[in-house]
Amino acid sequence: MKKLLSLILALIILVSVFSACGADPAEPSDEKDAQTEETASEPASEPAATEPAAPAETTAPATPDEEPHYRKFDNPYQEAVCVYAEAMLARKTYVQYDDTRLIKGAEKVTYRWQNKTMAAEDYTKQLTGYTNCACFTYDCYYFALDYDIETWHTNALYYKHPERIMLSFEVDGNESQATKDEVKEKFLKTLQPGDIVVYHAQGDTYGHALLYGGDDTIIHSSAPGGGNYDYDKMQELSEPRGSIATFMTSDYFSESESAYLFKKARFAIVRPLVDYNKPIPEKTQNRVKNLQNVLVQKLCSHTVGQTVNPGEEMTYTIEIRNGNKWAMPLEVIDYVPENTTYVSGGDTQSGDKLTWSITVPKGETVTVEYKVRVKDDPSLIGKYVYTDKGSVGGVPVKCPKVYIAKTLSKEEQRKMTDVINANANSTLRGVELINKIYGDAVGKSVPFESEKALLDSCFREMSAGDNFELKTNSKYFDMIVPGMYGGYHVEMSDAFEGVRTRGAQTVHLIAGDLIVMSEDYYGNKTKAYMYTGENTLLSLDGEGLLDLLGSKDALLSTIGHYKYVIVRPSMMF
């Protein structure tokens, strides 16, 4: 009897324990399994690209660093190209799309692409760059391997080197399911990392070029509508995620996807690596070793368009964000730019060489900075502050040249801001208002009699078509902010050493700068604005102050017109 009572008591205790603890966590319910599978089957939407956020604060215990590990590739050439492509993907909104679809036959406007001129680290929060689909694939080879694949035109990928075409298929729209299955199987077996997939949609003369990055991932440059200019609305556009995007190779064979290959006219797999066997450049070996998932930007206190005075101090900042799950030890090297002298910064200094030895924790950003002073020498006016010898982890980093000019000091810029705001409701218009503001702020006046006269002096009509080019012999040329000119009917110029800034932002300007634009061929519809220095523009036509705080690209939209020029009158005082 005692044994029976003991057994009953043990069962009661056991039941109580299970009731308190609930079901065994190792045995998830069927409902939970179903929810998990449903969620996993839905592709996550891509968030809009913004400035990388700081790591979220948490009270959870820190997880230990993982051992460094990266994806494996069949050969180092594939790795070199794909790692570079991923570096471009990480630039997000710093890279925008453009193409040659200019109206009235302006296809030779080469500035719309930055191929061969901007490496991944050159795209920063201070400098937007542009690359279309074929230019992106070209640059992946050019900057990763110093390999010129000889074309950045999609159509030419079909015929330039036929020996590189691993697979090609012409779609007639009548393919049986068996044919589609056979082509799909061959396509997926053929495709290798680094291959370029090329296709043309029905009736499309341009086509599209995309890079296979391995792991069933396609990397490409694209933008809705085919470019960054809306000709109907006469304004620039910006893709909020940046132009470099990804999708899965399975989309090529899904009828519901825009990439479905059997909706195209033809497609092909092009393999530039089929006959490549040269040594991998040291910079790329260093990128693979040190900068995978690491975002580097070199920034300057004087951005593109911001001129610097002789004797003025400048600050350079290098930001390194580590996206890995382990800490990254890195060596940062930079050099005192030409036409400047060293002020401070650097763990060690040897002549013009500055060095830092840093460790960037996982998921965090580390910055280093140094200061220099432009030599107080009037003969330097018209020259540049620049160095291109810096590196992070052995990968080159640089930022654009800064033009040396005698212009407003920081104190004069602050006074200019106050005077502009004080005249926001003035009844004066055009040059009269400009001269009133400059007279009150610095006791000067501008040399041109009207905004139209300024535009007419700065541009000349091209011999063919309805396009214009900059006049380097203009009597107002020395007022033009270096590279700050353009419009969708303006050709590239060799002026300013070929520099032309597409993505003009307010950070490129100083108080008192004038933006003058025309909305028609003859310049009869001319508008002009003065930058206040506080993310606002003063209309010189009586519209008052225009707020630009909504977006860094607001200025870019403002000046996306037939032709425009940004001038800094103080450079001629």
Steps between C-alpha positions, in 0.01 A plus 500: 500500500783734590663425164173585320467832687859587419440430132187719492685783677784483245255522211329806653835676539600415142172635359546823701848551360378465138209734564732768636761469227278466195578303183849382421671788304678247286167402350358812323133491412380437144350850497840655570661291225241617252554864591876464469480338157254763375721784619812343352335462161437874469802699382585786732443842346815704453511799736572845363869573515598769745811605685610191699348524847705478816483162676192479723563511873408182685530358848542146372840345569746554216551200276858395441660581167481230238812373332557685171346312209389595151329332207705254301546529124633251246778736395644834621394689185133430573554607860672824398217607267216402734654657810536827306136476387393457863703809594300699244174355636597624848521861377119509481367850425847630416467321164220604264412384153518686173520422132533664158131559439538874456262675267602644162783254442733597786622142547864610499463671836745267673471664840179309560714197586791488741653183357878475543505816713340412836595194706265375772659709777461819293119489541431673833240701688670808352518379140225320310615295201312353206535165327266319265472123465779431251733756658453327834602162361790663315627672817485178702768360271688825448547583868528144632744362243620802297327311221350698212224278361484751213136593514258676730214475248252218554454425129875463446516222760326281242745543216823660628650168615290203382746261667377630837137400438437180696128477420265690273129457433256675264143507635215462250220478757394151393737298719353185648533431870749226421719749311476751783601234753794394285623859454456573871705195598778590256493867606540421871773243436689746280475808722812576707587787739625798302297414189301779337140419409376707207145522371276713282129540558264488204545824304780625728807631317702561817488171691623429849827359641522335842778336703465160663648534849474137606267351764207525254526881512489741207652848554414779257453873454148608411244773551125513434437693181850443366680802638533785746325766297128552446473696174127564540540656845846644423655377820762260629393180674671299770450130571452474881687170527780599265535348157692183594254227594472120520253224425511121491582300190170314545326823389636437151266202471195624690221621271383752760837681509608782268833320450329189353727412210237347275325837481814649347604503134835338568746436782857381544767416756826688434820389678780759489715270716506224240842608372634704792814391688686811618613564860241646736592859594626556853219748574245226428683240705482751786129563439423129518707463816413821686194682365229240441186639669698810604374840380770769468449870422753780484329833563615861499387814680504664156284283275468501123427857394615657826810700416771564761690821567880521524588474870173321589489184712346176370400175673506154343298219661517129417202292614524120523184300575544129571202289391662171600432292810861531609737787571718624213858621565594750227780736410394842375750704298464846351725778380498874552345635176695711258495878560434455873697463824434255783314625810399194707383137492637152447634246750837547335637755256800456273544793265171527308395145592240450775421156646239358735477143633140433599263217583137545395264297723232294330200706388660830597654805333841648576618836365844656474571855394780744433528872433705692247533864404512632146825686443443875526628566149292702248675321213308182595165652395364289216677184619369209706540330837519128433663170584419155361757296694289412806378148582304295754607140535708543186203614287530852350270770639475860390258789472458764227737789438429829674545814292709780652342842452480832678141509620292575807650413837292304752421824684393668175281199416322532833438869436378419149244259648367767733472757220323256263243412766447869575415558132267201464197726446674768296314656207824506300547241227783335308839671487374796705425264789833318453694827516303619804587180690866491395534872567361472854699184579844563349482836321515348148280467189479243219640577152205378288190702415242218497462129565438438129820686409689273741357181345558622144861577586565163666366270224541471125280310256649181358541480122274194481167453673341718765764446767739738676848492645678711760699798369837493670579846360190656655575821688312348794670159486705566815177535699373151412520258792727221368290229338169660595332540162279289280143433399360237268611691188857571613796295380798401712792744503873460557482799736585443865712200400189324374320520835123537479280444801168337419356459848525860617411527868480792740818377674689590182409870528582800717284799595459744213534246219267566206312229310393628158301278263303507181189298428510547124749500214522877461534578869185709504361307798782569744488444874757588764548417867752592770613242754463623859744257664214352705346245262272764349502686170392860454302544179618805306156517335305590813397152617681543833695222675469142373552231761738219397504312830272224370769314308866525418394454136261795499762728350574243232132506401496878503776532244401214270418727207599580143829657607627638827813638661593564863722803549692635799538876436757541777755306289523807274516766773 
